[in-house]
Amino acid sequence: MRLDWECRTGEALGAGEAAYEAALEAGDVAGALRASHRLALIHFNKESLAEGLKICIRAETWLRYCQDQAAIISLQSIHGGLLVALGDLETGFALLTDCQKRTKSCTDPLANWRARTAYAVALFDTKDFDRAAEAAAESLDYAETSSLAKGSVLIARSIASRMAARALGEHRLAGREVDTILLSRTEAQLRSILTDAQAENLPYEIAECHCYLGLLAWTRSEDAAAAAHYIAAIAACRVAEDEVLLAETSYWYAYLLAGQGAFAEAVSLLAAIEAMEAALATPRMKLRHFDMRFRIAEMAGDWKAAFDYHKIYHEMVIEDYRRLASARAYTMKLALDLETMRRKEDSARLERERLLEENLRLAAEQREAVLASRTDPLTGLGNRRELQLRCRGWVESGVTHAALLLFDIDHFKRINGLSHAVGDIVLRRIAGLLGGIGPEGSLAIRMGGEEFLLLFPGTTAGDAFADAERLRLRVQDHDWSEIDPRLEVTCSIGLADWSLTDKLEAALHIADANLYAAKNAGRNRCMATQA
């Protein structure tokens, strides 16, 4: 642990492996699980998630022989956290929930605190920042009232402060109300941690405190103080040789600079991150990086660059899902190989399990490919293939009729005239505004260009008219000026009834005629009957 705190990662991993082997040699199964927890935690903190998962899977072999609840909780808490970070939310949270249940019968406060902290970190990794901050605060309360060692309490304070600061910063980013009492309490806590870290000469903790003190200062609009903290954090990161935290600090500093109009300096900071090998070594950090490049370009009004970066980000999201599926299949294969070496008499069963994992991986890839074939890449809505499949499903489930809303953006050529990037942003915004319109089970698809189609199963055009009007007003009243001060967007909607026993094209023809009538009547209106 001391080697890890001093950022001597290689030595810490070597010491952990030696402890694991010594525990097995002595027949100390609980000791092997605790050593595995420490090894996996080091990999987790260094973002080498696949390596951490290998450690957990290797140690799983010994769980069946262990009666020590504290050791089991310690291992499963980091195992669950790694799975969540890798994208397997269902399995990861199932393990973390099991850990929470085990704490009720476990008397070891350190293991119980680890279970609570791992749950908070998992929420943070899913970007549920508010709930993560609440869970981390509860974990800190437990640590401070359970006679834990000073080092563990320091870590609990650091995690709770970091998560609270990030939640407050996200509120500022989203323009939501900031809890000033929580902000002041978090700031005081970070300053206290900073004092302890400086006394112990812990460069990583010093850097982390400055980073989040800067974020809090920015949250209360104290830009000069925020910049000073970010600069101090960057210097401490270089001492700690931690490029991941250096990148995190640089992102917030770049956002501050961009908000002041210093776009060249902000872009320079982001470009420097791209030269850091470790900072962008993991897909999660790459996603964060290109999301930030998109944000800065958008703030600068550089719509072409914003679109290019957002496209890269979108492609990386798709690639990340594929990578996660492959990583999980690979680590499971390693687990099967280890089990085969230890229990040769069980080899036939293990081979069947390996084949099952491979089939699941292939099935997941097939599902992803099918989903991609049914989705419009720009807006994320369904496409015509999705329309066909959903309509077929409605017929099979006994739905007899539906209302069609054919939606068209007024004067879209003028919008594209501002720039095609603006046009694409408008299309994505419109796709977002379609959400929540109509009864449960409704379908929204992009027909092509600026035309969208909504289908309300089991509803008539007359009943759907109020929803159409609500959608029209939602588009009209949306704040489009944040995209471009010259931008005004309205829509026209044509409605029609469709009996599912008839061809869809006939109902679409009526909806199109009503849409045409709405356009001729002056646009920005809904028509349910032909003029």
C-alpha atoms as one frame of an Amber mdcrd trajectory, in Angstrom:
protein
   0.000   0.000   0.000   2.809   2.413   0.880   4.519   1.802  -2.461   1.213
   2.483  -4.226   0.701   5.767  -2.333   4.222   6.839  -3.296   3.330   6.209
  -6.989   5.908   3.383  -7.235   3.441   1.265  -9.196   5.839  -1.357 -10.568
   7.249  -2.127  -7.116   3.756  -2.208  -5.613   2.584  -4.758  -8.183   5.661
  -6.897  -7.550   5.073  -6.834  -3.797   1.397  -7.735  -4.301   2.239 -10.738
  -6.513   4.791 -11.932  -3.949   2.163 -11.660  -1.201  -0.339 -13.618  -3.315
   2.119 -16.481  -3.976   3.224 -16.580  -0.321  -0.388 -16.780   0.859  -1.152
 -19.706  -1.469   2.018 -21.506  -0.406   0.979 -21.142   3.239  -2.601 -22.246
   2.505  -3.923 -18.802   3.501  -6.859 -18.429   1.065  -8.135 -15.227   2.717
  -4.650 -13.715   2.407  -4.578 -14.597  -1.316  -7.933 -12.809  -1.803  -6.711
  -9.713   0.054  -3.518  -9.587  -2.011  -5.623  -9.955  -5.165  -7.833  -7.063
  -4.026  -4.794  -4.816  -3.671  -3.372  -5.847  -7.074  -6.712  -5.313  -8.832
  -7.168  -1.945  -7.097  -3.780  -0.734  -8.346  -4.731  -1.697 -11.912  -8.136
  -0.020 -11.476  -6.550   3.243 -10.335  -4.104   3.137 -13.239  -6.937   2.463
 -15.745  -5.471  -0.923 -16.763  -8.922  -2.436 -16.316  -8.448  -5.658 -18.288
  -5.368  -6.544 -16.201  -7.307  -5.885 -13.003 -10.125  -8.115 -14.197  -7.647
 -10.946 -14.869  -6.482 -10.709 -11.244 -10.083 -10.973  -9.966 -10.911 -13.920
 -12.196  -7.742 -15.722 -11.105  -8.688 -15.217  -7.443 -12.284 -16.372  -8.000
 -10.957 -19.941  -7.971 -10.330 -19.626  -4.214 -13.662 -18.060  -3.231 -15.290
 -21.465  -2.709 -12.632 -22.367  -0.122 -12.844 -19.082   1.827 -14.978 -18.562
   4.943 -13.661 -15.044   5.631 -16.495 -12.642   4.701 -14.178  -9.610   4.833
 -11.787 -11.095   2.260 -14.689 -12.058  -0.025 -16.212  -8.559   0.206 -12.836
  -6.933  -0.540 -12.311  -8.995  -3.695 -15.888  -8.807  -4.995 -16.123  -5.052
  -4.423 -13.171  -4.343  -6.747 -14.346  -7.068  -9.162 -17.771  -5.412  -9.424
 -16.202  -1.980  -9.860 -13.986  -3.235 -12.692 -16.941  -4.811 -14.510 -18.942
  -1.575 -14.269 -15.965   0.424 -15.555 -15.662  -2.025 -18.469 -19.322  -1.579
 -19.344 -20.825  -4.764 -17.877 -23.220  -2.852 -15.595 -25.592  -5.736 -14.881
 -22.959  -8.174 -13.619 -20.914  -5.477 -11.904 -23.781  -3.989  -9.907 -25.012
  -7.502  -9.050 -21.628  -8.194  -7.399 -21.657  -4.823  -5.631 -25.190  -5.420
  -4.350 -24.119  -8.835  -3.043 -21.245  -7.113  -1.220 -23.711  -4.704   0.426
 -25.772  -7.672   1.654 -22.671  -9.391   3.040 -21.772  -6.318   5.130 -24.801
  -7.024   7.349 -23.078 -10.142   8.720 -19.471  -8.889   8.467 -17.765  -7.323
  11.492 -14.716  -6.009   9.618 -15.195  -2.221   9.183 -12.504  -1.945   6.493
 -14.218  -4.494   4.220 -17.623  -2.908   4.847 -16.224   0.521   3.977 -14.698
  -0.893   0.785 -18.106  -2.239  -0.293 -19.719   1.172   0.221 -16.910   3.001
  -1.555 -16.893   0.611  -4.523 -20.627   1.223  -5.007 -20.082   5.005  -4.982
 -17.229   4.730  -7.493 -19.356   2.521  -9.762 -22.120   5.160  -9.781 -19.471
   7.760 -10.624 -18.214   5.636 -13.538 -21.761   5.516 -14.946 -21.838   9.362
 -14.741 -24.555   9.360 -12.094 -22.606  12.083 -10.310 -25.282  13.214  -7.829
 -26.002   9.705  -6.513 -22.265   8.943  -6.491 -21.645  12.006  -4.293 -24.409
  10.929  -1.890 -23.080   7.361  -1.691 -19.504   8.611  -1.150 -20.688  10.924
   1.647 -22.388   7.960   3.359 -19.208   5.916   2.926 -17.193   8.724   4.524
 -19.602   8.921   7.475 -19.122   5.186   7.996 -15.320   5.520   7.781 -15.205
   8.340  10.339 -17.422   6.499  12.829 -15.905   3.012  12.486 -12.384   3.507
  13.869 -10.674   2.976  10.511  -6.978   3.715  10.074  -5.979   7.298   9.296
  -4.953   6.372   5.748  -8.332   4.827   4.932 -10.183   7.840   6.340  -7.978
  10.109   4.204  -8.913   8.082   1.114 -12.610   8.213   2.074 -12.413  11.992
   2.483 -10.599  12.315  -0.838 -13.169  10.203  -2.726 -16.156  11.981  -1.150
 -14.655  15.409  -1.890 -13.770  14.519  -5.469 -17.242  13.177  -6.217 -18.999
  16.123  -4.572 -16.799  18.558  -6.509 -17.501  16.786  -9.793 -21.255  16.761
  -9.098 -21.165  20.492  -8.336 -19.120  21.153 -11.491 -21.605  19.166 -13.593
 -24.423  21.295 -12.140 -22.556  24.425 -13.266 -21.989  22.912 -16.736 -25.686
  22.100 -17.084 -26.802  25.497 -15.763 -28.494  23.868 -12.752 -28.680  25.237
  -9.230 -25.491  24.762  -7.180 -25.742  23.761  -3.511 -23.606  26.483  -1.904
 -23.580  24.729   1.492 -22.233  21.534  -0.074 -19.728  23.592  -2.059 -18.349
  25.291   1.065 -18.200  22.012   2.996 -16.428  20.249   0.120 -13.919  23.074
  -0.259 -13.067  22.964   3.460 -12.637  19.206   3.259 -10.325  19.435   0.229
  -8.168  22.084   1.922  -7.861  19.841   4.980  -6.856  16.880   2.785  -4.358
  19.085   0.942  -2.711  20.039   4.251  -2.353  16.354   5.230  -1.099  15.381
   1.764   1.526  18.138   1.801   2.685  17.030   5.263   3.006  13.431   4.010
   4.496  14.565   0.657   1.914  12.683  -1.422   2.121  14.280  -4.894  -0.914
  12.528  -6.363  -3.213  13.613  -3.518  -1.795  17.147  -3.733  -2.547  17.266
  -7.452  -6.049  15.849  -6.997  -6.898  18.404  -4.287  -5.729  21.326  -6.424
  -7.662  19.981  -9.426 -10.968  19.825  -7.572 -10.382  23.023  -5.597 -10.000
  24.614  -9.030 -13.259  23.045 -10.146 -15.057  24.420  -7.070 -13.592  27.890
  -7.647 -14.801  27.767 -11.257 -18.221  26.606 -10.067 -18.565  29.787  -8.010
 -17.195  31.849 -10.984 -13.842  32.645  -9.363 -11.848  32.083 -12.546  -8.530
  33.523 -11.331  -8.511  31.261  -8.243  -9.547  28.273 -10.391  -6.695  28.899
 -12.838  -4.174  29.113  -9.975  -5.330  25.751  -8.594  -5.254  24.101 -12.037
  -1.694  25.322 -12.623  -0.649  23.969  -9.206  -2.384  20.669  -9.965  -0.601
  20.322 -13.314   2.762  20.884 -11.609   1.978  18.262  -8.941   0.780  15.781
 -11.587   4.161  16.013 -13.270   5.886  15.262  -9.965   3.565  12.282  -9.432
   4.086  11.273 -13.088   0.349  10.651 -13.396  -0.758  11.531 -16.920  -4.400
  10.525 -16.344  -4.912  13.102 -13.585  -2.880  15.598 -15.616  -5.305  15.123
 -18.506  -8.344  15.463 -16.194  -6.988  18.735 -14.799  -6.142  20.009 -18.280
  -9.702  19.352 -19.475 -11.221  21.527 -16.763  -8.579  24.224 -17.261  -9.219
  24.174 -21.020 -12.937  24.598 -20.391 -12.231  27.584 -18.151  -9.988  29.172
 -20.801 -12.577  28.574 -23.513 -15.199  30.254 -21.355 -12.944  33.313 -21.215
 -12.564  33.282 -24.983  -8.953  32.054 -24.885  -9.635  29.292 -27.394  -6.067
  29.052 -28.702  -4.722  28.364 -25.195  -7.511  25.845 -24.555  -6.782  23.989
 -27.793  -3.071  24.029 -26.964  -3.781  22.281 -23.639  -5.869  19.634 -25.391
  -3.196  19.133 -28.058  -0.618  18.569 -25.294  -2.771  15.747 -23.899  -2.618
  13.981 -27.266   1.148  13.704 -26.819   0.714  11.805 -23.536   0.901   8.085
 -24.172  -0.630   6.964 -20.858  -3.345   9.628 -20.739  -5.143   8.323 -23.819
  -4.169   4.679 -23.433  -7.666   3.656 -22.337 -10.868   4.001 -24.381 -12.628
   5.848 -21.546 -10.006   8.596 -21.566 -10.108   8.804 -25.368 -13.872   9.228
 -25.244 -13.494  11.975 -22.633 -10.830  13.666 -24.758 -12.795  13.882 -27.992
 -15.936  14.881 -26.122 -13.945  17.802 -24.657 -12.514  18.704 -28.071 -16.086
  18.776 -29.393 -17.228  21.013 -26.517 -14.369  23.511 -26.981 -14.860  23.653
 -30.756 -18.590  24.190 -30.212 -17.911  27.021 -27.739 -15.550  28.618 -30.273
 -18.231  28.432 -32.965 -15.985  26.216 -35.094 -18.848  24.035 -36.271 -16.816
  22.027 -38.763 -14.286  21.018 -36.117 -17.096  20.374 -33.634 -18.827  18.061
 -36.094 -15.556  16.265 -36.943 -14.729  15.670 -33.269 -18.256  14.565 -32.464
 -18.104  12.110 -35.360 -14.838  10.674 -33.994 -16.452  10.444 -30.548 -19.479
   8.618 -31.957 -17.282   6.145 -33.863 -15.239   5.503 -30.708 -18.387   4.781
 -28.694 -19.320   2.073 -31.204 -15.775   0.705 -31.219 -15.710   0.729 -27.409
 -18.788  -1.501 -27.223 -17.048  -3.979 -29.520 -13.825  -3.765 -27.518 -15.628
  -4.378 -24.239 -17.294  -7.491 -25.633 -13.918  -8.802 -26.823 -12.192  -7.938
 -23.526 -14.795  -9.789 -21.491 -14.598 -12.833 -23.773 -10.793 -12.796 -23.541
 -10.682 -12.585 -19.755 -13.263 -15.326 -19.426 -11.133 -17.545 -21.645  -8.190
 -16.922 -19.304 -10.355 -17.888 -16.357 -11.302 -21.148 -18.040  -7.663 -21.902
 -18.835  -6.662 -21.384 -15.197  -9.480 -23.564 -13.951  -8.535 -26.292 -16.433
  -4.950 -26.361 -15.118  -6.122 -26.705 -11.526  -8.971 -29.140 -12.105  -8.106
 -31.319 -15.098 -10.829 -33.813 -14.293 -13.375 -31.065 -15.009 -12.009 -30.225
 -18.468 -15.092 -31.317 -20.434 -17.380 -29.018 -18.429 -14.967 -26.107 -18.766
 -14.752 -26.556 -22.534 -18.537 -26.351 -22.795 -18.462 -23.139 -20.772 -15.794
 -21.677 -23.059 -17.925 -22.422 -26.108 -20.937 -20.854 -24.393 -18.962 -17.667
 -23.718 -17.891 -17.542 -27.369 -21.479 -18.017 -28.526 -22.641 -15.242 -26.203
 -19.941 -12.942 -27.572 -20.922 -13.695 -31.161 -24.600 -13.211 -30.296 -23.796
  -9.849 -28.716 -21.867  -8.759 -31.812 -24.776  -9.862 -34.005 -27.228  -7.883
 -31.861 -25.010  -4.808 -32.156 -24.851  -5.204 -35.952 -28.637  -5.569 -36.180
 -29.113  -2.487 -33.997 -26.770  -0.462 -36.204 -28.725  -1.526 -39.320 -31.927
  -0.199 -37.733 -30.600   3.190 -36.584 -30.059   6.530 -38.311 -26.387   7.384
 -37.579 -26.877  11.171 -37.338 -29.875  11.388 -34.995 -29.864   7.997 -33.293
 -33.518   7.484 -34.237 -34.800   4.431 -36.046 -34.682   4.205 -39.832 -37.048
   2.664 -42.400 -35.867  -0.845 -41.515 -36.788  -0.207 -37.882 -40.185   1.051
 -39.085 -40.835  -2.204 -40.962 -39.809  -4.394 -38.046 -41.821  -2.463 -35.457
 -44.935  -2.407 -37.622 -44.634  -6.160 -38.125 -44.377  -6.580 -34.356 -47.495
  -4.472 -33.767 -49.482  -6.584 -36.210 -48.322  -9.784 -34.506 -49.287  -8.408
 -31.082 -52.819  -7.547 -32.196 -52.552  -3.775 -32.778 -55.165  -2.858 -35.407
 -54.628   0.850 -36.059 -52.206   3.714 -35.499 -51.912   7.481 -35.950 -49.193
   8.799 -38.284 -47.526  12.192 -37.755 -45.397  13.230 -40.726 -43.078  15.969
 -39.433 -41.083  18.358 -41.656 -38.746  21.212 -40.644 -39.836  24.477 -42.265
 -37.380  26.251 -44.597 -34.621  23.740 -43.908 -32.647  24.948 -46.937 -32.243
  28.293 -45.188 -30.962  26.528 -42.095 -28.457  24.532 -44.128 -27.509  27.821
 -45.759 -26.004  28.935 -42.438 -23.817  25.799 -42.618 -24.346  22.079 -42.987
 -22.933  21.637 -39.483 -25.736  23.844 -38.132 -28.233  21.789 -40.122 -26.925
  18.569 -38.595 -27.101  20.020 -35.075 -30.704  21.100 -35.692 -31.597  17.579
 -36.884 -30.098  16.062 -33.732 -31.910  18.574 -31.533 -35.198  17.826 -33.280
 -34.622  14.111 -32.664 -34.252  14.890 -28.961 -37.428  16.998 -28.922 -39.429
  14.062 -30.330 -38.828  12.127 -27.094 -41.774  11.770 -24.740 -44.346  12.622
 -27.409 -47.253  10.192 -27.710 -48.312   7.137 -25.707 -45.974   4.449 -24.425
 -44.635   2.302 -27.255 -44.677   5.111 -29.850 -42.053   5.113 -32.576 -40.067
   8.049 -33.987 -37.925   7.561 -37.086 -36.045   9.730 -39.539 -37.501   9.288
 -43.003 -34.664  11.192 -44.672 -33.444  14.754 -44.984 -35.455  17.003 -42.666
 -38.497  14.700 -42.569 -39.455  12.570 -39.553 -42.308  10.166 -38.878 -44.023
   9.394 -35.567 -46.389   6.429 -35.166 -48.749   6.133 -32.178 -50.077   2.529
 -32.029 -53.693   2.142 -30.932 -54.362   5.881 -31.417 -56.365   7.874 -33.979
 -55.213  10.993 -35.780 -57.869  12.982 -33.934 -56.607  11.828 -30.558 -53.004
  12.487 -31.619 -53.661  16.094 -32.695 -52.999  17.523 -29.210 -49.646  15.723
 -29.086 -48.813  17.083 -32.545 -49.569  20.631 -31.372 -47.470  20.106 -28.258
 -44.566  18.942 -30.423 -44.973  21.907 -32.801 -44.847  24.364 -29.883 -41.897
  22.535 -28.348 -39.941  23.090 -31.566 -41.098  26.693 -31.958 -40.250  27.652
 -28.355 -36.880  25.888 -28.183 -33.878  28.201 -27.674 -32.260  27.861 -31.100
 -30.172  31.012 -30.694 -27.566  29.112 -28.685 -26.681  27.290 -31.911 -26.691
  30.445 -34.065 -28.203  33.879 -33.223 -29.811  33.982 -36.690 -31.510  30.632
 -36.280 -35.284  30.192 -36.052 -36.839  26.763 -36.435 -40.477  25.767 -36.868
 -42.158  22.661 -38.220 -45.244  21.541 -40.083 -47.038  18.271 -39.308 -49.488
  16.213 -41.333 -51.579  13.570 -39.570 -53.347  10.478 -40.882 -55.062   7.329
 -39.645 -53.654   3.941 -40.578 -55.412   0.617 -40.347 -52.637  -1.953 -40.066
 -54.524  -4.249 -42.441 -53.926  -1.664 -45.204 -50.631  -0.779 -46.809 -48.620
   1.821 -44.909 -47.937   3.750 -48.132 -51.615   4.725 -48.434 -51.661   6.295
 -44.971 -48.317   7.971 -45.639 -49.795   9.465 -48.806 -52.641  11.033 -46.779
 -50.249  12.295 -44.102 -48.040  13.772 -46.833 -51.033  15.516 -48.412 -51.955
  16.999 -45.035 -48.351  18.069 -44.520 -48.405  19.749 -47.937 -51.637  21.520
 -46.963 -50.029  22.751 -43.728 -47.108  24.121 -45.740 -49.456  25.901 -48.157
 -51.451  27.377 -45.277 -48.376  29.231 -44.015 -46.255  26.523 -42.279 -45.729
  26.088 -38.515 -49.047  24.265 -38.107 -50.663  20.833 -37.938 -53.216  19.384
 -40.366 -55.321  16.316 -39.648 -57.574  16.469 -42.705 -56.792  17.351 -46.305
 -57.478  20.960 -47.260
